[in-house]
Amino acid sequence: MENDIQPSEQPLENAELNPQDHPTGDTQSVRKYKPSLQFALGFFGWFIINSLLWGSVAWMQTTSNRLVELILIPFYYLLCFSIPLNVGVLLVLGVVKRWRPIGLGVLVAISLNIMISLVRGVFTNAMCFAPFYFNAENLSNEWLDALLKSL
Amino acid sequence: MLPVLFEVNGLPIYSHGFFLNLALLTCTLVLFLESRRRRWPKGEILPITLAAFVGGMVGARVSIVFFNGWETAPVVLDFFRLFDPRIGPGSILGGVAGAYLAGFIASRALGKAGCACDAFAPAMALAMVIGRFGCFLSGEDGLGKATDLPWGVPLPGLDHLVHPTPLYDAAFNLAWFGVLIALRNHPRMQDGNLLKFGLAGYALFRFFVEFMRNNRVLLWGLTGQQWFCLGLLFVIGLYYSYHYVQVKKLATV
């Protein structure tokens, strides 16, 4: 029975959960709820942040409004570092013990997207980078291409 | 060649994607069975496997810049292209490196003192056996260089036979899978040694098979993949040398 566990026997990650810190004093519900909430935060947060990044750049490429372009420029540069940003954030969330459930949520979100693309790859002739040679015009990436040329 | 394996209501099922998914499923199954046999706690299987999966996919994609050149960077370095089904995952060597690194970091983050990664070694070898059939059937990278050996295969658009290098890879990995399964209980093949041994064996094989493949030559007549294999063998050799010195020191003390 989990309720019979003495404070000294509690797992280390639950050590900071004090009944007095919680309005209802119900530590068991906190124990069950908190990691799942953090997981959901990581999972859905990843979708929201990355959709904003990707969507804003996609919008910027189609809009002719100079003011909107100026507002969205920071997103544009953030997207250029999307791999190190995502990997870096994942590393930090994974290493810091308190944030690990958030990290797991992010990890599951990325894995899910990759799995979906792999399954979708069964219906497209996605060989290992064959599109670079046979279908490169459909995969051109003007914004990153321009940035890399400017380096 | 058979790029389209079969059709379902007019929808083509491509051999490369089909065998890639089958390989990943087999890898997961063998990994699950191996981790259960090794009594690997369930709470550690998921995060380490997911980290290795994501690390492997990112590594496979990013390594293409090194193997295929800087001109691939606009697509390779775009994180969101990782979810583009029109692009294949990338290089298996980069994938293995990324998976190892990410699995190691996840393992350390979870506070594991030893290495539970040995469960990955036979799983990866068997997955490569299956995955390479997809590469062969789709005629990926033109399969290999021209040959007049009796087992050379014809390729559409070519008037000569070529080395079926994905099948060489599959044959080696099948044999290597047997070796790894036979060695998995050996006392010296624990705490990550089985995986290092498995990777070293594949790197050595891949170095030689690269002479028959069509990959881009990077430096001194060697392809990027061969340089990668040499680097991997050097790092593993360095690890074992250090380990050997440490054991010898302890023995003298």
Coordinates of N, CA and C in Angstrom, one line a residue, chain A residues 46 49-51 53-54 79-84 86-87 90-91 94-95 100 104 107-133 135 138-141 143-145 148-149 151, chain B residues 3 11-18 20-21 24 46-48 50-51 53-54 57-58 60-62 64 68 70-91 105 108-111 135 138-141:
Chain A
W46 N 5.8 20.9 -27.1 CA 6.6 20.7 -28.3 C 5.9 21.0 -29.6
I49 N 5.1 24.9 -29.8 CA 6.3 25.7 -30.1 C 6.8 25.5 -31.5
N50 N 6.9 24.2 -31.9 CA 7.5 23.9 -33.2 C 6.5 24.3 -34.3
S51 N 5.2 24.2 -34.0 CA 4.2 24.6 -35.0 C 4.3 26.1 -35.2
L53 N 7.0 28.0 -34.7 CA 8.2 28.2 -35.5 C 8.1 28.0 -37.0
W54 N 7.6 26.8 -37.2 CA 7.5 26.3 -38.6 C 6.4 27.2 -39.4
L79 N 14.5 29.1 -36.5 CA 14.3 27.9 -37.2 C 15.6 27.4 -37.9
C80 N 16.5 28.3 -38.2 CA 17.8 27.9 -38.8 C 18.6 27.0 -37.8
F81 N 18.3 27.2 -36.5 CA 19.0 26.4 -35.5 C 18.0 25.4 -34.9
S82 N 17.1 24.9 -35.7 CA 16.0 24.0 -35.1 C 16.6 22.7 -34.6
I83 N 17.6 22.1 -35.3 CA 18.1 20.9 -34.8 C 18.9 21.0 -33.5
P84 N 19.9 22.0 -33.4 CA 20.6 22.1 -32.1 C 19.7 22.6 -31.0
N86 N 16.3 21.9 -30.7 CA 15.5 20.8 -30.2 C 16.4 19.8 -29.4
V87 N 17.5 19.5 -29.9 CA 18.4 18.5 -29.3 C 18.9 19.1 -27.9
L90 N 16.1 19.1 -25.3 CA 15.9 17.7 -24.9 C 17.0 17.3 -23.9
L91 N 18.2 17.6 -24.2 CA 19.3 17.3 -23.3 C 19.1 17.9 -21.9
G94 N 16.3 16.3 -20.1 CA 16.6 14.9 -19.7 C 17.6 14.9 -18.5
V95 N 18.5 15.8 -18.5 CA 19.5 15.8 -17.4 C 19.0 16.3 -16.1
R100 N 12.5 15.9 -16.0 CA 12.6 14.7 -16.8 C 11.3 14.3 -17.4
L104 N 10.6 13.6 -21.3 CA 10.0 12.4 -21.9 C 8.9 12.7 -22.8
L107 N 10.4 13.9 -26.0 CA 11.0 12.8 -26.7 C 9.9 11.9 -27.4
V108 N 8.8 11.7 -26.7 CA 7.7 11.0 -27.3 C 7.1 11.7 -28.5
A109 N 6.9 13.0 -28.4 CA 6.4 13.9 -29.4 C 7.2 13.7 -30.7
I110 N 8.6 13.9 -30.5 CA 9.5 13.8 -31.7 C 9.4 12.4 -32.3
S111 N 9.5 11.4 -31.4 CA 9.5 10.0 -31.9 C 8.2 9.7 -32.6
L112 N 7.1 10.2 -32.1 CA 5.8 9.9 -32.8 C 5.8 10.5 -34.2
N113 N 6.3 11.7 -34.3 CA 6.4 12.4 -35.6 C 7.3 11.6 -36.6
I114 N 8.4 11.1 -36.1 CA 9.3 10.4 -37.0 C 8.7 9.1 -37.4
M115 N 8.0 8.4 -36.4 CA 7.3 7.1 -36.7 C 6.3 7.3 -37.8
I116 N 5.5 8.4 -37.7 CA 4.4 8.7 -38.7 C 5.1 8.9 -40.1
S117 N 6.2 9.6 -40.1 CA 6.8 9.9 -41.4 C 7.4 8.6 -42.0
L118 N 7.9 7.7 -41.1 CA 8.5 6.5 -41.6 C 7.4 5.6 -42.2
V119 N 6.2 5.6 -41.5 CA 5.1 4.8 -42.1 C 4.6 5.4 -43.4
R120 N 4.6 6.7 -43.4 CA 4.1 7.4 -44.7 C 5.2 7.1 -45.8
G121 N 6.4 6.9 -45.4 CA 7.5 6.6 -46.4 C 7.3 5.3 -47.1
V122 N 6.4 4.4 -46.6 CA 6.1 3.2 -47.3 C 5.3 3.5 -48.6
F123 N 4.6 4.6 -48.6 CA 3.8 5.0 -49.8 C 4.5 6.0 -50.7
T124 N 5.7 6.4 -50.3 CA 6.5 7.3 -51.2 C 7.8 6.6 -51.4
N125 N 8.4 6.8 -52.5 CA 9.7 6.1 -52.8 C 10.8 6.8 -52.1
A126 N 10.8 6.8 -50.8 CA 11.8 7.6 -50.0 C 13.0 6.7 -49.7
M127 N 13.9 6.6 -50.7 CA 15.2 5.9 -50.4 C 16.1 6.9 -49.7
C128 N 17.2 6.3 -49.2 CA 18.1 7.2 -48.4 C 18.7 8.3 -49.2
F129 N 18.1 9.4 -49.3 CA 18.6 10.6 -49.9 C 18.6 10.5 -51.4
A130 N 18.0 9.5 -52.0 CA 17.8 9.5 -53.5 C 17.1 10.8 -54.0
P131 N 16.2 11.3 -53.2 CA 15.5 12.6 -53.7 C 16.5 13.7 -54.0
F132 N 17.6 13.7 -53.3 CA 18.6 14.8 -53.6 C 19.0 14.8 -55.1
Y133 N 19.1 13.6 -55.6 CA 19.6 13.5 -57.0 C 18.5 13.4 -58.0
N135 N 15.0 14.3 -57.4 CA 13.8 15.1 -57.2 C 14.1 16.4 -56.4
N138 N 12.0 19.7 -55.9 CA 10.8 19.7 -55.0 C 11.2 19.9 -53.6
L139 N 12.5 19.7 -53.3 CA 12.9 19.8 -51.9 C 13.7 21.0 -51.6
S140 N 13.8 21.9 -52.5 CA 14.6 23.1 -52.3 C 14.1 23.9 -51.0
N141 N 15.1 24.4 -50.4 CA 14.8 25.1 -49.1 C 15.5 26.5 -49.2
W143 N 15.2 29.4 -47.8 CA 15.6 30.2 -46.6 C 16.9 29.7 -46.0
L144 N 17.0 28.4 -45.9 CA 18.2 27.8 -45.3 C 19.4 27.9 -46.3
D145 N 19.1 27.7 -47.5 CA 20.0 27.8 -48.6 C 20.7 29.1 -48.6
L148 N 22.9 29.6 -45.5 CA 24.2 28.8 -45.6 C 25.2 29.5 -46.6
K149 N 24.6 30.1 -47.7 CA 25.5 30.8 -48.7 C 26.1 32.0 -48.1
L151 N 27.0 32.4 -45.1 CA 28.0 32.1 -44.0 C 29.4 32.2 -44.6
Chain B
P3 N 11.2 -2.0 -57.1 CA 11.0 -0.8 -56.2 C 9.6 -0.8 -55.6
L11 N -2.7 1.5 -54.6 CA -1.7 2.2 -53.8 C -0.4 1.5 -53.7
P12 N 0.7 2.1 -54.3 CA 2.0 1.3 -54.3 C 2.6 1.2 -52.9
I13 N 3.1 0.0 -52.6 CA 3.9 -0.2 -51.4 C 5.3 -0.3 -51.8
Y14 N 6.1 0.7 -51.5 CA 7.5 0.7 -51.9 C 8.4 -0.2 -51.0
S15 N 9.3 -0.9 -51.7 CA 10.1 -1.9 -51.0 C 11.0 -1.3 -49.9
H16 N 11.6 -0.1 -50.3 CA 12.5 0.5 -49.3 C 11.8 0.8 -48.0
G17 N 10.7 1.5 -48.1 CA 10.0 1.9 -46.9 C 9.4 0.7 -46.1
F18 N 9.0 -0.3 -46.9 CA 8.4 -1.5 -46.3 C 9.4 -2.2 -45.5
L20 N 12.3 -1.1 -44.4 CA 12.8 -0.2 -43.3 C 11.9 -0.3 -42.1
N21 N 10.6 -0.3 -42.3 CA 9.6 -0.4 -41.2 C 9.7 -1.8 -40.5
L24 N 12.7 -2.0 -38.4 CA 12.6 -1.3 -37.1 C 11.7 -2.1 -36.1
L46 N 12.0 2.3 -22.0 CA 11.3 3.3 -22.8 C 12.1 4.5 -23.1
P47 N 12.6 5.2 -22.0 CA 13.3 6.4 -22.4 C 14.6 6.2 -23.1
I48 N 15.4 5.1 -22.8 CA 16.6 4.8 -23.4 C 16.4 4.4 -24.9
L50 N 13.7 5.2 -26.8 CA 13.2 6.4 -27.5 C 14.4 7.4 -27.8
A51 N 15.2 7.6 -26.8 CA 16.4 8.5 -27.0 C 17.3 7.9 -28.1
F53 N 16.4 6.0 -30.5 CA 15.6 6.1 -31.8 C 15.7 7.5 -32.4
V54 N 15.4 8.5 -31.5 CA 15.5 9.9 -32.0 C 17.0 10.2 -32.4
M57 N 17.9 8.7 -35.7 CA 17.3 9.3 -36.9 C 17.9 10.7 -37.1
V58 N 18.2 11.4 -36.1 CA 18.9 12.7 -36.3 C 20.3 12.5 -36.8
A60 N 21.5 9.9 -38.4 CA 21.4 9.4 -39.8 C 21.3 10.5 -40.8
R61 N 20.4 11.5 -40.4 CA 20.2 12.6 -41.3 C 21.3 13.6 -41.4
V62 N 21.8 14.0 -40.2 CA 22.9 15.0 -40.1 C 24.2 14.5 -40.8
I64 N 24.7 13.0 -43.3 CA 24.6 13.1 -44.8 C 25.5 14.3 -45.2
N68 N 27.7 13.1 -48.0 CA 27.3 13.5 -49.4 C 27.7 15.0 -49.7
W70 N 28.3 19.4 -48.6 CA 27.7 20.6 -48.0 C 26.4 21.0 -48.8
E71 N 26.3 20.6 -50.1 CA 25.2 21.0 -50.9 C 23.9 20.3 -50.3
T72 N 24.0 19.3 -49.5 CA 22.8 18.7 -49.0 C 22.3 19.4 -47.7
A73 N 23.1 20.4 -47.2 CA 22.8 21.0 -45.9 C 21.4 21.7 -45.8
P74 N 21.0 22.4 -46.9 CA 19.7 23.1 -46.8 C 18.6 22.1 -46.4
V75 N 18.6 20.9 -46.8 CA 17.6 19.9 -46.5 C 17.9 19.2 -45.2
V76 N 19.2 18.8 -45.1 CA 19.6 18.0 -43.9 C 19.5 18.7 -42.6
L77 N 19.9 20.0 -42.6 CA 19.9 20.7 -41.4 C 18.6 21.4 -41.0
D78 N 17.6 21.1 -41.8 CA 16.2 21.6 -41.5 C 15.5 20.5 -40.6
F79 N 15.3 20.8 -39.4 CA 14.8 19.8 -38.4 C 13.4 19.3 -38.9
F80 N 12.6 20.2 -39.5 CA 11.3 19.7 -39.9 C 11.3 18.8 -41.1
R81 N 12.4 18.7 -41.8 CA 12.5 17.8 -42.9 C 12.7 16.3 -42.4
L82 N 12.9 16.3 -41.1 CA 13.0 14.9 -40.5 C 11.7 14.2 -40.5
F83 N 10.6 15.0 -40.7 CA 9.3 14.4 -40.8 C 8.7 14.4 -42.2
D84 N 9.6 14.6 -43.2 CA 9.2 14.6 -44.6 C 9.3 13.2 -45.1
P85 N 8.2 12.5 -45.4 CA 8.2 11.1 -45.8 C 8.8 10.9 -47.2
R86 N 9.1 12.0 -47.9 CA 9.7 11.9 -49.3 C 11.2 11.7 -49.2
I87 N 11.8 11.9 -48.0 CA 13.2 11.8 -47.8 C 13.5 10.5 -46.9
G88 N 14.4 9.7 -47.3 CA 14.7 8.5 -46.5 C 15.5 9.0 -45.3
P89 N 15.7 8.1 -44.3 CA 16.3 8.4 -43.1 C 17.8 8.9 -43.2
G90 N 18.5 8.4 -44.1 CA 19.9 8.8 -44.2 C 20.9 7.6 -44.1
S91 N 22.0 7.9 -43.5 CA 23.1 6.9 -43.4 C 23.0 6.0 -42.2
I105 N 23.7 8.9 -23.3 CA 23.3 10.1 -22.5 C 22.0 9.8 -21.7
R108 N 22.9 7.5 -18.8 CA 23.6 8.3 -17.7 C 22.7 9.2 -17.0
A109 N 21.8 9.8 -17.7 CA 20.8 10.7 -17.1 C 19.9 10.0 -16.1
L110 N 19.6 8.7 -16.4 CA 18.8 7.9 -15.6 C 19.6 7.4 -14.4
G111 N 20.9 7.6 -14.4 CA 21.7 7.3 -13.2 C 22.2 5.8 -13.3
C135 N 17.0 -1.9 -49.5 CA 18.0 -1.2 -50.3 C 18.3 -1.9 -51.6
S138 N 15.2 -1.7 -54.1 CA 15.0 -0.4 -54.7 C 16.2 0.1 -55.5
G139 N 17.2 -0.7 -55.6 CA 18.4 -0.4 -56.3 C 19.1 0.9 -55.8
E140 N 19.1 1.1 -54.5 CA 19.6 2.3 -53.9 C 21.0 2.6 -54.3
D141 N 21.3 3.8 -54.6 CA 22.7 4.3 -54.9 C 23.4 3.4 -56.0

